[in-house]
Coordinates of C-alpha atoms in Angstrom, one line a residue:
M1 CA -15.7 -70.5 -23.5
C2 CA -15.6 -68.0 -20.7
G3 CA -16.2 -64.3 -21.3
I4 CA -14.6 -61.1 -19.9
V5 CA -15.9 -57.6 -19.8
G6 CA -14.3 -54.8 -18.0
A7 CA -14.6 -51.0 -17.9
V8 CA -13.4 -47.8 -16.4
S9 CA -15.7 -44.8 -16.9
T10 CA -17.2 -41.6 -15.5
R11 CA -20.6 -43.3 -15.3
N12 CA -22.1 -46.2 -13.5
I13 CA -20.7 -49.1 -15.5
V14 CA -22.6 -52.0 -14.0
P15 CA -25.4 -52.1 -16.7
V16 CA -22.7 -52.2 -19.4
L17 CA -20.9 -55.0 -17.7
V18 CA -24.0 -57.2 -17.3
Q19 CA -25.3 -56.4 -20.8
G20 CA -21.9 -57.5 -22.1
L21 CA -22.2 -60.8 -20.3
Q22 CA -25.6 -61.3 -21.9
R23 CA -24.0 -60.9 -25.3
L24 CA -21.3 -63.4 -24.4
E25 CA -23.8 -66.1 -23.3
Y26 CA -23.4 -67.8 -26.6
R27 CA -19.9 -68.9 -25.7
G28 CA -21.2 -71.2 -23.0
Y29 CA -20.8 -70.9 -19.2
D30 CA -21.9 -72.4 -15.9
S31 CA -21.4 -69.5 -13.6
C32 CA -21.2 -65.7 -13.9
G33 CA -20.3 -62.7 -11.8
V34 CA -19.6 -59.0 -11.7
A35 CA -17.3 -56.9 -9.4
V36 CA -17.0 -53.1 -9.0
Y37 CA -15.2 -50.6 -7.0
V38 CA -17.9 -48.8 -4.8
Q39 CA -17.1 -45.4 -3.6
G40 CA -19.2 -45.2 -0.5
G41 CA -20.2 -42.1 1.6
Q42 CA -18.5 -43.8 4.6
A43 CA -15.1 -45.4 4.4
Q44 CA -16.3 -48.8 5.6
H45 CA -18.8 -49.0 2.8
S46 CA -16.3 -48.3 0.0
G47 CA -14.1 -50.9 -1.7
L48 CA -14.7 -54.1 -3.6
R49 CA -18.2 -55.5 -4.1
R50 CA -19.5 -58.3 -6.2
A51 CA -22.4 -60.5 -7.2
R52 CA -22.0 -64.1 -8.4
S53 CA -24.4 -66.8 -9.6
T54 CA -24.4 -70.4 -10.9
A55 CA -27.6 -69.6 -12.8
R56 CA -28.0 -67.6 -15.9
V57 CA -27.0 -63.9 -16.4
A58 CA -30.7 -63.0 -15.9
E59 CA -30.4 -64.1 -12.2
L60 CA -27.2 -62.2 -11.8
M61 CA -29.1 -59.1 -13.0
E62 CA -31.6 -59.5 -10.2
Q63 CA -28.8 -59.7 -7.6
V64 CA -27.2 -56.6 -9.1
A65 CA -30.5 -54.7 -9.0
A66 CA -31.2 -55.7 -5.4
G67 CA -27.7 -54.6 -4.2
D68 CA -26.7 -55.6 -0.7
S69 CA -27.2 -54.3 2.8
H70 CA -24.4 -51.7 2.5
T71 CA -24.9 -50.0 -0.9
P72 CA -26.3 -50.6 -4.4
L73 CA -23.9 -52.4 -6.7
E74 CA -22.8 -49.4 -8.7
G75 CA -19.4 -48.1 -9.7
N76 CA -17.2 -46.5 -12.3
L77 CA -14.7 -49.3 -12.4
G78 CA -15.6 -52.9 -12.8
I79 CA -15.1 -56.4 -14.3
A80 CA -17.5 -59.2 -15.2
H81 CA -17.2 -62.8 -16.3
T82 CA -18.9 -65.9 -17.5
R83 CA -17.1 -69.0 -16.4
W84 CA -16.9 -72.5 -17.9
A85 CA -15.5 -74.7 -15.2
T86 CA -12.0 -76.2 -15.5
H87 CA -10.5 -76.1 -12.0
G88 CA -13.2 -76.7 -9.4
A89 CA -17.0 -77.3 -9.7
P90 CA -19.4 -74.7 -10.9
T91 CA -20.1 -73.2 -7.5
V92 CA -20.5 -69.6 -6.3
S93 CA -17.2 -69.8 -4.4
N94 CA -15.4 -70.8 -7.7
A95 CA -17.2 -68.2 -9.8
H96 CA -15.3 -65.1 -11.0
P97 CA -14.5 -62.4 -10.2
H98 CA -12.0 -63.4 -7.5
F99 CA -10.7 -61.2 -4.7
S100 CA -7.3 -61.4 -3.0
H101 CA -7.2 -62.2 0.7
G102 CA -3.8 -61.2 2.1
P103 CA -2.0 -62.5 5.1
G104 CA -4.2 -62.2 8.2
A105 CA -7.3 -61.4 6.2
D106 CA -10.7 -62.8 7.0
A107 CA -11.8 -64.0 3.6
H108 CA -15.4 -64.3 4.6
Q109 CA -15.6 -60.8 5.9
R110 CA -14.0 -57.9 4.0
P111 CA -12.3 -58.6 0.7
G112 CA -8.8 -57.6 -0.1
R113 CA -7.6 -55.1 -2.6
I114 CA -7.4 -57.0 -5.9
A115 CA -10.3 -58.1 -8.1
L116 CA -9.6 -60.3 -11.1
V117 CA -11.2 -62.3 -13.9
H118 CA -9.4 -64.9 -16.0
N119 CA -9.9 -67.0 -19.1
G120 CA -7.5 -69.9 -19.7
I121 CA -5.6 -72.4 -17.6
I122 CA -2.5 -71.7 -15.4
E123 CA -0.4 -74.8 -15.5
N124 CA 1.8 -74.0 -12.5
H125 CA -1.0 -73.0 -10.1
D126 CA -0.2 -75.7 -7.6
E127 CA 3.4 -74.4 -7.0
L128 CA 2.2 -70.8 -6.9
R129 CA -0.6 -71.8 -4.5
A130 CA 1.8 -73.5 -2.1
A131 CA 4.2 -70.5 -2.1
L132 CA 1.3 -68.0 -1.5
K133 CA -0.1 -70.1 1.3
A134 CA 3.3 -70.1 2.9
K135 CA 3.1 -66.2 2.9
G136 CA -0.3 -66.4 4.7
Y137 CA -2.7 -65.9 1.7
V138 CA -6.1 -67.4 2.3
F139 CA -7.8 -69.5 -0.5
V140 CA -11.5 -69.9 -0.6
S141 CA -11.9 -71.5 -4.1
Q142 CA -10.5 -74.4 -6.0
T143 CA -9.6 -72.3 -9.0
D144 CA -6.3 -71.5 -10.6
T145 CA -7.7 -68.0 -11.1
E146 CA -7.6 -67.2 -7.4
V147 CA -3.9 -67.9 -7.4
I148 CA -3.4 -65.0 -9.9
A149 CA -5.3 -62.6 -7.7
H150 CA -3.2 -63.4 -4.7
L151 CA 0.0 -63.3 -6.7
V152 CA -0.8 -59.8 -8.0
D153 CA -1.6 -58.7 -4.5
S154 CA 1.7 -60.1 -3.2
L155 CA 3.6 -58.1 -5.8
Y156 CA 1.6 -54.9 -5.5
D157 CA 3.5 -51.8 -4.4
A158 CA 1.3 -48.8 -5.3
D159 CA 1.5 -49.6 -9.1
L160 CA -1.0 -52.1 -10.4
F161 CA 0.5 -52.2 -13.9
E162 CA 3.9 -53.1 -12.5
A163 CA 2.4 -55.8 -10.3
V164 CA 0.6 -57.4 -13.2
Q165 CA 3.7 -57.3 -15.3
A166 CA 5.7 -59.0 -12.5
A167 CA 2.9 -61.6 -11.9
T168 CA 2.7 -62.6 -15.6
R169 CA 6.4 -63.4 -15.6
Q170 CA 5.6 -66.2 -13.2
L171 CA 2.5 -67.6 -15.0
H172 CA 2.8 -70.7 -17.1
G173 CA -0.1 -71.6 -19.4
A174 CA -2.8 -69.6 -21.2
Y175 CA -4.6 -66.6 -19.9
A176 CA -6.5 -63.4 -20.6
I177 CA -7.0 -61.4 -17.4
A178 CA -8.6 -58.1 -16.4
V179 CA -7.7 -56.8 -12.9
F180 CA -8.3 -53.7 -10.8
C181 CA -7.2 -52.6 -7.3
K182 CA -9.3 -50.7 -4.8
D183 CA -6.3 -48.4 -4.1
E184 CA -6.3 -47.2 -7.7
P185 CA -10.0 -46.8 -8.5
H186 CA -9.6 -45.3 -12.0
R187 CA -7.3 -48.0 -13.4
L188 CA -7.9 -51.3 -15.2
V189 CA -5.1 -53.6 -16.3
G190 CA -5.4 -56.5 -18.9
A191 CA -3.0 -59.1 -20.2
R192 CA -3.2 -61.9 -22.7
A193 CA -1.2 -65.0 -23.6
G194 CA -2.9 -67.8 -25.5
S195 CA -6.4 -66.4 -24.9
P196 CA -8.1 -63.5 -26.7
L197 CA -8.5 -60.0 -25.2
I198 CA -9.5 -56.7 -26.8
L199 CA -9.5 -53.1 -25.9
G200 CA -12.6 -51.0 -26.6
V201 CA -11.9 -47.3 -27.0
G202 CA -14.8 -45.1 -25.7
K203 CA -15.9 -41.7 -26.9
D204 CA -13.9 -38.6 -25.9
G205 CA -11.7 -40.7 -23.6
Q206 CA -14.5 -40.8 -20.9
E207 CA -14.4 -44.6 -20.8
H208 CA -12.5 -47.5 -22.0
F209 CA -13.2 -51.2 -22.0
L210 CA -11.7 -54.7 -22.0
A211 CA -13.4 -57.8 -23.4
S212 CA -12.8 -61.2 -24.7
D213 CA -15.0 -60.6 -27.7
A214 CA -16.1 -57.5 -29.6
M215 CA -19.6 -58.8 -29.4
A216 CA -19.6 -57.9 -25.7
L217 CA -19.2 -54.2 -26.6
A218 CA -21.8 -54.1 -29.3
G219 CA -23.7 -50.8 -28.9
V220 CA -21.2 -49.4 -26.5
T221 CA -18.2 -48.9 -28.8
D222 CA -17.1 -50.0 -32.2
Q223 CA -13.5 -48.8 -31.8
I224 CA -11.5 -51.9 -31.1
V225 CA -7.8 -52.5 -30.5
Y226 CA -6.7 -56.2 -30.8
L227 CA -4.1 -57.2 -28.3
D228 CA -1.3 -59.4 -29.6
E229 CA 0.1 -62.4 -27.9
G230 CA 2.0 -61.4 -24.7
D231 CA 0.6 -57.8 -24.6
L232 CA -0.3 -56.0 -21.4
V233 CA -2.6 -52.9 -21.5
D234 CA -3.0 -50.2 -18.9
V235 CA -6.5 -48.6 -19.1
Q236 CA -7.4 -45.4 -17.4
L237 CA -9.8 -42.5 -17.9
G238 CA -8.7 -40.5 -21.0
K239 CA -5.7 -42.7 -21.8
Y240 CA -4.4 -46.2 -22.3
W241 CA -1.0 -47.7 -23.3
L242 CA 0.4 -51.1 -24.1
V243 CA 3.6 -53.1 -23.8
D244 CA 4.5 -56.2 -25.8
K245 CA 5.7 -59.6 -24.6
A246 CA 9.2 -58.1 -24.4
R247 CA 7.7 -55.4 -22.1
K248 CA 8.6 -52.7 -24.6
P249 CA 6.1 -49.9 -25.2
V250 CA 3.8 -50.4 -28.2
A251 CA 3.3 -47.5 -30.6
P252 CA -0.3 -46.7 -31.6
A253 CA 0.5 -47.6 -35.2
Q254 CA 1.5 -51.1 -34.1
R255 CA -1.9 -51.8 -32.5
P256 CA -4.2 -49.6 -34.6
V257 CA -7.8 -48.8 -33.6
K258 CA -10.2 -50.6 -35.9
T259 CA -13.9 -50.1 -36.5
V260 CA -15.7 -53.3 -35.8
L261 CA -19.4 -53.5 -36.4
A262 CA -20.6 -56.2 -34.0
H263 CA -24.3 -55.6 -34.3
S264 CA -26.2 -56.6 -31.2
G265 CA -29.3 -57.2 -33.4
A266 CA -27.6 -60.2 -34.8
A267 CA -28.3 -62.0 -31.6
E268 CA -32.0 -61.4 -31.5
L269 CA -34.1 -64.6 -31.4
G270 CA -37.0 -63.3 -33.4
P271 CA -39.9 -65.7 -33.9
Y272 CA -37.9 -68.8 -33.3
R273 CA -38.1 -71.1 -30.3
H274 CA -34.3 -71.4 -30.0
Y275 CA -31.2 -69.9 -31.5
M276 CA -30.2 -73.2 -33.0
Q277 CA -33.5 -73.4 -34.9
K278 CA -33.0 -69.8 -36.1
E279 CA -29.5 -70.6 -37.3
I280 CA -30.6 -73.8 -39.1
F281 CA -33.1 -71.7 -41.1
E282 CA -30.6 -68.9 -41.7
Q283 CA -28.4 -71.3 -43.7
P284 CA -29.7 -70.4 -47.2
R285 CA -28.9 -66.7 -46.4
A286 CA -25.6 -67.6 -44.8
I287 CA -24.5 -69.6 -47.9
A288 CA -25.7 -66.8 -50.2
D289 CA -23.7 -64.3 -48.2
T290 CA -20.6 -66.5 -48.2
L291 CA -20.8 -67.0 -51.9
E292 CA -21.7 -63.4 -52.7
G293 CA -19.9 -62.2 -55.8
L294 CA -19.9 -65.7 -57.4
E295 CA -22.6 -64.6 -59.8
G296 CA -21.0 -63.6 -63.1
I297 CA -17.5 -64.6 -62.4
A298 CA -15.6 -65.4 -65.5
P299 CA -13.8 -68.8 -65.1
E300 CA -10.3 -67.4 -65.8
L301 CA -10.9 -64.8 -63.1
F302 CA -12.4 -67.1 -60.5
D303 CA -9.6 -66.9 -57.9
Q304 CA -9.0 -63.2 -58.6
Q305 CA -12.5 -61.9 -57.5
M306 CA -12.2 -59.7 -54.4
N307 CA -14.8 -61.7 -52.5
H308 CA -13.1 -65.0 -53.0
V309 CA -9.4 -64.1 -52.9
P310 CA -7.8 -65.5 -49.7
G311 CA -4.8 -63.2 -50.0
A312 CA -2.7 -61.3 -52.5
N313 CA -0.1 -64.2 -52.8
A314 CA -2.7 -66.9 -53.1
A315 CA -2.0 -67.7 -56.8
R316 CA 1.7 -68.1 -56.2
V317 CA 1.2 -70.2 -53.1
F318 CA -1.4 -72.4 -54.8
A319 CA 1.0 -73.1 -57.7
E320 CA 3.8 -73.9 -55.3
I321 CA 2.2 -76.3 -52.9
D322 CA 2.0 -80.1 -53.5
S323 CA -0.2 -81.2 -50.6
V324 CA -2.7 -80.0 -48.0
L325 CA -2.8 -80.5 -44.3
I326 CA -6.1 -79.6 -42.6
L327 CA -6.1 -78.9 -38.8
A328 CA -9.4 -78.5 -36.9
C329 CA -11.4 -79.6 -33.9
G330 CA -15.0 -80.9 -33.4
T331 CA -17.5 -79.9 -36.1
S332 CA -14.8 -78.0 -38.0
Y333 CA -12.8 -81.3 -38.2
Y334 CA -15.7 -83.0 -39.9
S335 CA -15.9 -80.2 -42.5
G336 CA -12.2 -80.8 -43.1
C337 CA -12.8 -84.5 -43.5
T338 CA -15.5 -83.7 -46.1
A339 CA -13.0 -81.4 -47.9
K340 CA -10.4 -84.2 -48.2
Y341 CA -12.7 -86.0 -50.6
W342 CA -13.1 -82.8 -52.7
L343 CA -9.4 -81.9 -52.7
E344 CA -8.3 -85.3 -53.7
S345 CA -11.0 -86.1 -56.3
I346 CA -11.3 -82.6 -57.9
A347 CA -8.0 -80.9 -57.3
R348 CA -6.0 -84.2 -57.2
I349 CA -4.0 -82.9 -54.2
P350 CA -2.9 -85.3 -51.5
T351 CA -4.7 -84.2 -48.3
Q352 CA -4.3 -85.1 -44.7
V353 CA -6.8 -84.1 -42.0
E354 CA -5.7 -84.0 -38.3
V355 CA -7.4 -83.3 -35.0
A356 CA -5.6 -80.2 -33.9
S357 CA -5.2 -81.3 -30.3
E358 CA -3.5 -84.5 -31.4
Y359 CA -1.3 -83.1 -34.2
R360 CA 0.4 -80.6 -31.9
Y361 CA 1.7 -83.3 -29.6
R362 CA 2.9 -86.0 -32.0
D363 CA 6.0 -86.3 -34.2
S364 CA 5.2 -85.7 -37.8
V365 CA 7.1 -85.3 -41.1
P366 CA 6.9 -81.7 -42.2
N367 CA 6.8 -80.8 -45.9
P368 CA 7.6 -77.1 -46.7
K369 CA 5.4 -77.4 -49.8
T370 CA 2.3 -78.2 -47.8
L371 CA -0.6 -75.8 -47.6
V372 CA -1.6 -75.8 -43.9
V373 CA -5.4 -75.1 -43.7
T374 CA -7.0 -74.4 -40.3
I375 CA -10.7 -74.4 -39.9
T376 CA -12.4 -72.7 -37.0
Q377 CA -15.6 -70.9 -36.3
S378 CA -14.3 -68.3 -33.8
G379 CA -10.7 -68.1 -34.9
E380 CA -9.7 -68.4 -31.3
T381 CA -9.8 -72.1 -30.7
A382 CA -6.8 -72.8 -28.5
D383 CA -5.8 -76.2 -29.9
T384 CA -6.1 -75.2 -33.5
L385 CA -4.0 -72.0 -32.9
A386 CA -1.4 -74.1 -31.1
A387 CA -1.4 -76.7 -34.0
L388 CA -0.9 -73.9 -36.5
R389 CA 2.0 -72.5 -34.6
H390 CA 3.5 -76.0 -34.3
A391 CA 3.2 -76.5 -38.1
Q392 CA 4.9 -73.1 -38.7
S393 CA 7.7 -74.0 -36.3
L394 CA 8.3 -77.1 -38.4
G395 CA 8.9 -74.8 -41.4
M396 CA 5.5 -75.0 -43.1
R397 CA 5.0 -71.4 -43.9
H398 CA 2.1 -71.6 -46.4
T399 CA -1.0 -71.2 -44.2
L400 CA -4.6 -70.5 -44.9
T401 CA -7.6 -70.4 -42.6
I402 CA -11.3 -70.9 -43.2
C403 CA -12.9 -68.8 -40.4
N404 CA -16.1 -66.9 -39.6
V405 CA -14.4 -64.0 -37.7
A406 CA -12.4 -61.6 -39.8
T407 CA -10.7 -60.0 -36.8
S408 CA -9.7 -63.2 -35.0
A409 CA -6.3 -64.4 -34.0
M410 CA -6.4 -67.2 -36.6
V411 CA -7.0 -64.7 -39.5
R412 CA -4.2 -62.5 -38.3
E413 CA -1.7 -65.4 -37.9
C414 CA -2.4 -67.2 -41.2
S415 CA -0.8 -65.7 -44.4
L416 CA -4.1 -66.4 -46.3
A417 CA -7.7 -66.4 -45.2
Y418 CA -11.1 -67.2 -46.5
V419 CA -13.7 -65.5 -44.2
T420 CA -17.1 -67.1 -44.3
R421 CA -20.2 -65.0 -43.7
A422 CA -22.4 -67.1 -41.4
G423 CA -22.9 -64.2 -39.1
V424 CA -23.1 -64.5 -35.3
E425 CA -23.9 -68.1 -34.2
I426 CA -25.3 -68.3 -30.7
G427 CA -26.2 -72.0 -30.4
V428 CA -23.4 -74.0 -29.0
A429 CA -24.1 -76.8 -31.5
S430 CA -22.8 -75.4 -34.8
T431 CA -25.1 -75.4 -37.9
K432 CA -24.7 -72.5 -40.2
A433 CA -21.0 -72.1 -39.4
F434 CA -20.5 -75.7 -40.5
T435 CA -22.2 -75.4 -43.9
T436 CA -20.5 -72.1 -44.7
Q437 CA -17.2 -73.8 -43.9
L438 CA -18.1 -76.5 -46.4
A439 CA -18.9 -73.8 -49.0
G440 CA -15.6 -72.1 -48.3
L441 CA -13.7 -75.3 -48.6
F442 CA -15.4 -76.2 -51.9
L443 CA -14.3 -72.8 -53.3
L444 CA -10.8 -73.5 -52.1
T445 CA -10.9 -76.8 -53.9
L446 CA -11.9 -75.2 -57.1
A447 CA -9.2 -72.5 -56.8
L448 CA -6.5 -75.1 -56.2
A449 CA -7.8 -77.3 -59.0
Q450 CA -7.6 -74.3 -61.3
A451 CA -4.1 -73.3 -60.1
K452 CA -2.9 -76.8 -60.9
G453 CA -4.6 -76.9 -64.3
R454 CA -6.8 -79.8 -63.3
L455 CA -10.2 -78.1 -63.7
S456 CA -11.7 -78.0 -67.2
L457 CA -13.8 -75.1 -68.2
A458 CA -16.9 -77.2 -68.5
D459 CA -16.4 -78.7 -64.9
E460 CA -15.7 -75.2 -63.5
Q461 CA -18.9 -73.8 -65.0
R462 CA -20.9 -76.8 -63.7
H463 CA -19.6 -76.4 -60.2
I464 CA -20.2 -72.6 -60.1
K465 CA -23.7 -73.1 -61.4
A466 CA -24.4 -75.7 -58.6
M467 CA -23.0 -73.4 -56.0
R468 CA -25.3 -70.5 -57.1
H469 CA -28.2 -72.8 -56.7
L470 CA -27.3 -73.9 -53.2
P471 CA -29.5 -71.4 -51.3
A472 CA -32.6 -72.5 -53.2
A473 CA -31.7 -76.1 -52.7
L474 CA -31.3 -75.6 -49.0
Q475 CA -34.8 -74.0 -48.8
A476 CA -36.3 -77.1 -50.4
V477 CA -34.5 -79.3 -47.8
L478 CA -35.8 -77.1 -44.9
A479 CA -39.3 -77.8 -46.2
L480 CA -38.8 -81.4 -45.0
E481 CA -39.0 -80.3 -41.4
P482 CA -42.5 -81.9 -40.7
Q483 CA -41.3 -85.3 -41.7
I484 CA -38.2 -84.9 -39.6
I485 CA -40.3 -83.9 -36.5
S486 CA -42.1 -87.3 -36.9
W487 CA -38.7 -89.1 -36.8
S488 CA -37.6 -87.0 -33.8
E489 CA -40.5 -88.3 -31.7
D490 CA -39.1 -91.8 -32.1
F491 CA -35.6 -90.7 -31.3
A492 CA -36.5 -88.8 -28.2
K493 CA -37.4 -92.2 -26.5
K494 CA -34.1 -93.8 -27.3
E495 CA -30.7 -93.7 -25.5
N496 CA -28.5 -94.9 -28.4
A497 CA -28.3 -94.3 -32.1
L498 CA -26.0 -95.3 -35.0
F499 CA -25.3 -93.2 -38.1
L500 CA -24.0 -94.6 -41.3
G501 CA -22.5 -93.0 -44.4
R502 CA -20.1 -93.9 -47.2
G503 CA -17.4 -91.9 -48.9
L504 CA -18.1 -88.2 -49.1
H505 CA -21.0 -88.6 -46.7
Y506 CA -19.2 -90.5 -43.9
P507 CA -18.1 -87.2 -42.4
I508 CA -21.7 -86.0 -42.6
A509 CA -22.8 -89.1 -40.6
L510 CA -20.2 -88.2 -38.0
E511 CA -21.5 -84.6 -37.8
G512 CA -25.1 -85.9 -37.5
A513 CA -24.1 -88.2 -34.6
L514 CA -22.2 -85.3 -32.9
K515 CA -25.3 -83.0 -33.2
L516 CA -27.5 -85.6 -31.6
K517 CA -25.2 -86.4 -28.7
E518 CA -24.5 -82.7 -28.1
I519 CA -28.0 -81.5 -27.5
T520 CA -30.1 -84.5 -26.7
Y521 CA -27.6 -86.4 -24.6
I522 CA -28.5 -89.5 -26.5
H523 CA -25.4 -91.7 -27.1
A524 CA -24.7 -91.6 -30.8
E525 CA -21.9 -92.8 -33.0
A526 CA -21.2 -92.8 -36.7
Y527 CA -19.5 -95.5 -38.8
A528 CA -18.4 -95.8 -42.3
A529 CA -21.1 -98.1 -43.5
G530 CA -18.7 -100.7 -44.9
E531 CA -17.3 -101.1 -41.4
L532 CA -20.7 -102.2 -40.0
K533 CA -19.9 -105.9 -40.0
H534 CA -16.6 -105.2 -38.2
G535 CA -18.1 -104.4 -34.9
P536 CA -21.1 -102.0 -34.6
L537 CA -23.5 -104.6 -36.1
A538 CA -23.3 -106.3 -32.7
L539 CA -25.1 -103.4 -31.2
V540 CA -28.0 -103.3 -33.6
T541 CA -31.4 -104.1 -32.1
S542 CA -34.9 -102.6 -32.6
E543 CA -34.1 -100.2 -29.7
M544 CA -31.1 -98.7 -31.5
P545 CA -32.3 -96.5 -34.5
V546 CA -29.9 -96.5 -37.4
V547 CA -29.7 -93.4 -39.6
A548 CA -28.3 -93.7 -43.1
V549 CA -27.2 -91.0 -45.5
A550 CA -28.1 -92.4 -49.0
P551 CA -27.3 -90.2 -52.0
N552 CA -27.5 -91.6 -55.4
N553 CA -23.8 -92.0 -56.1
A554 CA -21.3 -94.7 -57.0
L555 CA -21.5 -96.3 -53.6
L556 CA -25.3 -96.5 -53.4
E557 CA -25.5 -100.3 -54.1
K558 CA -22.8 -101.0 -51.5
L559 CA -24.8 -98.9 -49.0
K560 CA -28.0 -100.8 -49.8
S561 CA -26.2 -104.0 -48.8
N562 CA -25.3 -102.4 -45.5
L563 CA -29.0 -101.5 -44.9
H564 CA -30.1 -105.1 -45.6
E565 CA -27.6 -106.2 -42.9
V566 CA -29.3 -103.9 -40.4
R567 CA -32.8 -105.1 -41.3
A568 CA -31.7 -108.7 -41.1
R569 CA -30.8 -108.1 -37.4
G570 CA -34.1 -106.4 -36.6
G571 CA -32.7 -102.9 -36.7
V572 CA -34.9 -100.0 -37.6
L573 CA -33.6 -97.7 -40.3
Y574 CA -34.1 -94.0 -40.9
V575 CA -32.8 -93.2 -44.4
L576 CA -32.2 -89.8 -46.1
A577 CA -32.4 -90.9 -49.7
D578 CA -32.2 -89.1 -53.0
A579 CA -35.4 -89.4 -55.1
D580 CA -34.0 -91.9 -57.6
T581 CA -32.4 -94.4 -55.2
R582 CA -35.3 -96.8 -55.3
I583 CA -35.2 -97.1 -51.5
E584 CA -38.8 -97.5 -50.3
S585 CA -40.4 -97.1 -46.9
G586 CA -41.7 -100.3 -45.3
E587 CA -41.6 -102.2 -42.0
G588 CA -38.6 -101.1 -40.1
M589 CA -37.6 -98.7 -42.9
H590 CA -38.4 -95.0 -42.7
V591 CA -37.4 -93.0 -45.7
I592 CA -37.3 -89.2 -46.3
R593 CA -36.8 -88.2 -50.0
M594 CA -34.3 -85.4 -50.6
P595 CA -35.6 -82.9 -53.1
E596 CA -32.8 -83.4 -55.6
H597 CA -29.5 -85.1 -56.1
Y598 CA -26.7 -82.6 -55.7
G599 CA -23.5 -84.4 -56.7
E600 CA -20.3 -83.3 -55.0
L601 CA -22.1 -80.6 -53.0
S602 CA -24.7 -83.0 -51.6
P603 CA -23.1 -83.0 -48.1
L604 CA -24.3 -79.4 -47.6
L605 CA -27.9 -80.6 -48.2
H606 CA -27.8 -83.9 -46.4
V607 CA -26.5 -82.4 -43.1
V608 CA -29.5 -80.1 -42.7
P609 CA -32.0 -82.9 -42.0
L610 CA -29.6 -84.3 -39.4
Q611 CA -29.4 -80.9 -37.7
L612 CA -33.2 -80.7 -37.6
L613 CA -33.4 -84.3 -36.3
A614 CA -31.1 -83.4 -33.4
Y615 CA -32.9 -80.2 -32.7
H616 CA -36.4 -81.6 -32.6
A617 CA -35.4 -84.7 -30.6
A618 CA -33.8 -82.3 -28.0
C619 CA -37.0 -80.3 -27.9
A620 CA -39.0 -83.4 -27.3
R621 CA -36.6 -84.5 -24.5
G622 CA -36.7 -81.0 -22.9
T623 CA -33.0 -80.3 -22.9
D624 CA -31.3 -76.9 -23.0
V625 CA -30.9 -76.8 -26.8
D626 CA -28.8 -73.6 -27.1
K627 CA -26.6 -74.2 -24.0
P628 CA -26.0 -78.0 -23.6
R629 CA -24.5 -79.1 -20.4
N630 CA -20.7 -79.2 -20.0
L631 CA -20.1 -77.6 -23.5
A632 CA -18.9 -74.2 -24.6
K633 CA -19.1 -72.4 -27.9
S634 CA -15.6 -70.9 -28.2
V635 CA -13.1 -73.4 -26.7
T636 CA -10.2 -71.2 -25.7
V637 CA -8.6 -73.6 -23.3
E638 CA -6.7 -76.8 -24.0

């Protein structure tokens, strides 16, 4: 959600800025822009210049290439941004970067002296706006971001760093900002509080960068400094320095430069039609990478192998805790709901799963012996980070994250971490990140069960053998794609759908419904199949397809009764059934046979056909599969 790129250099930095925005497109956005300081041959042609668009970055590139009537859009100092609308509609006037317009300025003629981009939400923007208007500042957008630009301008007295420091003291909310001033054309200032920001260190001090994501700087620099909460950074040619939230200087050892290999090639589409399709088919490899090192693990050493150790103190923590609290949002929440079944049935540990945005605002009963597990793809999800901090403030110090980004804020703030290896995921609707989360959560389950002495040697060997076979099993499921395409042609004509699952597979039904609604815009909901007669059965008609996840487990006969209830009301069923379930195709009953029954790990297999169903139905409806409307990949605002 929203992306920042900024740079100060001795070269024309515009191509780097725009290329950085392209690499951040996966986060989701509805407008984009770039601003630079242009040093013109004539005084009236120098100063702040920008290009903005409510289309894709490709259209912005065309604007940049064309320049304007005064001069090409080129410069050594600049900032760029992709915006996901919060305050104000996705219009050009609301797009970033924003310029200041001081008292007496003609906002529609020449810009002021401050250019600024911002991720996050400023909660006291109304009060600040009123005070700045009283001083004569002119507002041309509906955004909270423009307030920050005017505020910095109002505090500016020949030192941009001091002005930004003073401005951030007045801001309430979450922000990552990058700002420059036309009066100091070799200086870029950044600040972060509740939203990620990094510093990219260029070669030989000839250029430095700011960005919201290391991916934005792939191919430009791999030398990254991660800013901590409350940090401000002053970036100039040949040097940079930081102050912390107490405004005390930060020594280099406190924020070390790290080598981060964010390969741009990971984002190449290759032969696939969409990134989501590519990522669905990458799942066997992603699972194999996530489980790398599992081969040959001796049972007594399972939680000591370097690739599966969440931290040096894991064994002690696992022995001490007596319950688990899982905090997550969206798709990650559904992976947590699945893990609850594993943790309670295999590890015999009481487990609670909470929507992070709800947990942080309700009264709860803390237990210092709880293991707080956060699940997040990006490691920067604002609600999940806030929920983690809330749990810590209540005295729950044992924390572990399942995360796909080793350098993220979540990994840094949790005492233990299991980093999945899904690789870069571009499609907004998560696929491979979800299944690798499930793999990581199953490993956590086994480690906790072992630590508690609740996992027999035979069961451990059985589970490890099943996990080793997962990549091959996923390949067999992907081979079902032609049958799923046939289903998708029916779904593309509908406007409502119902998904059913029982027990361990109820969260998978929830995930299937989420995928369908996210990218097809078909209204879909999921129910525990036993609840069918308590409400949703009233909705069932021949125009509302019902998808059922039907593994051959202890609840199969119960599920079959639910399917009969649907058929008796004229409903049309689409069933993902294990081969030995004796569920047959017939009138109003469409059945796809899963290649094999996979026991406790079957959620990882059953979710893949649901991903493919959503994908192909979206293709049939002609929606923007990778960038669905109103949604963002990395949700860094509340």
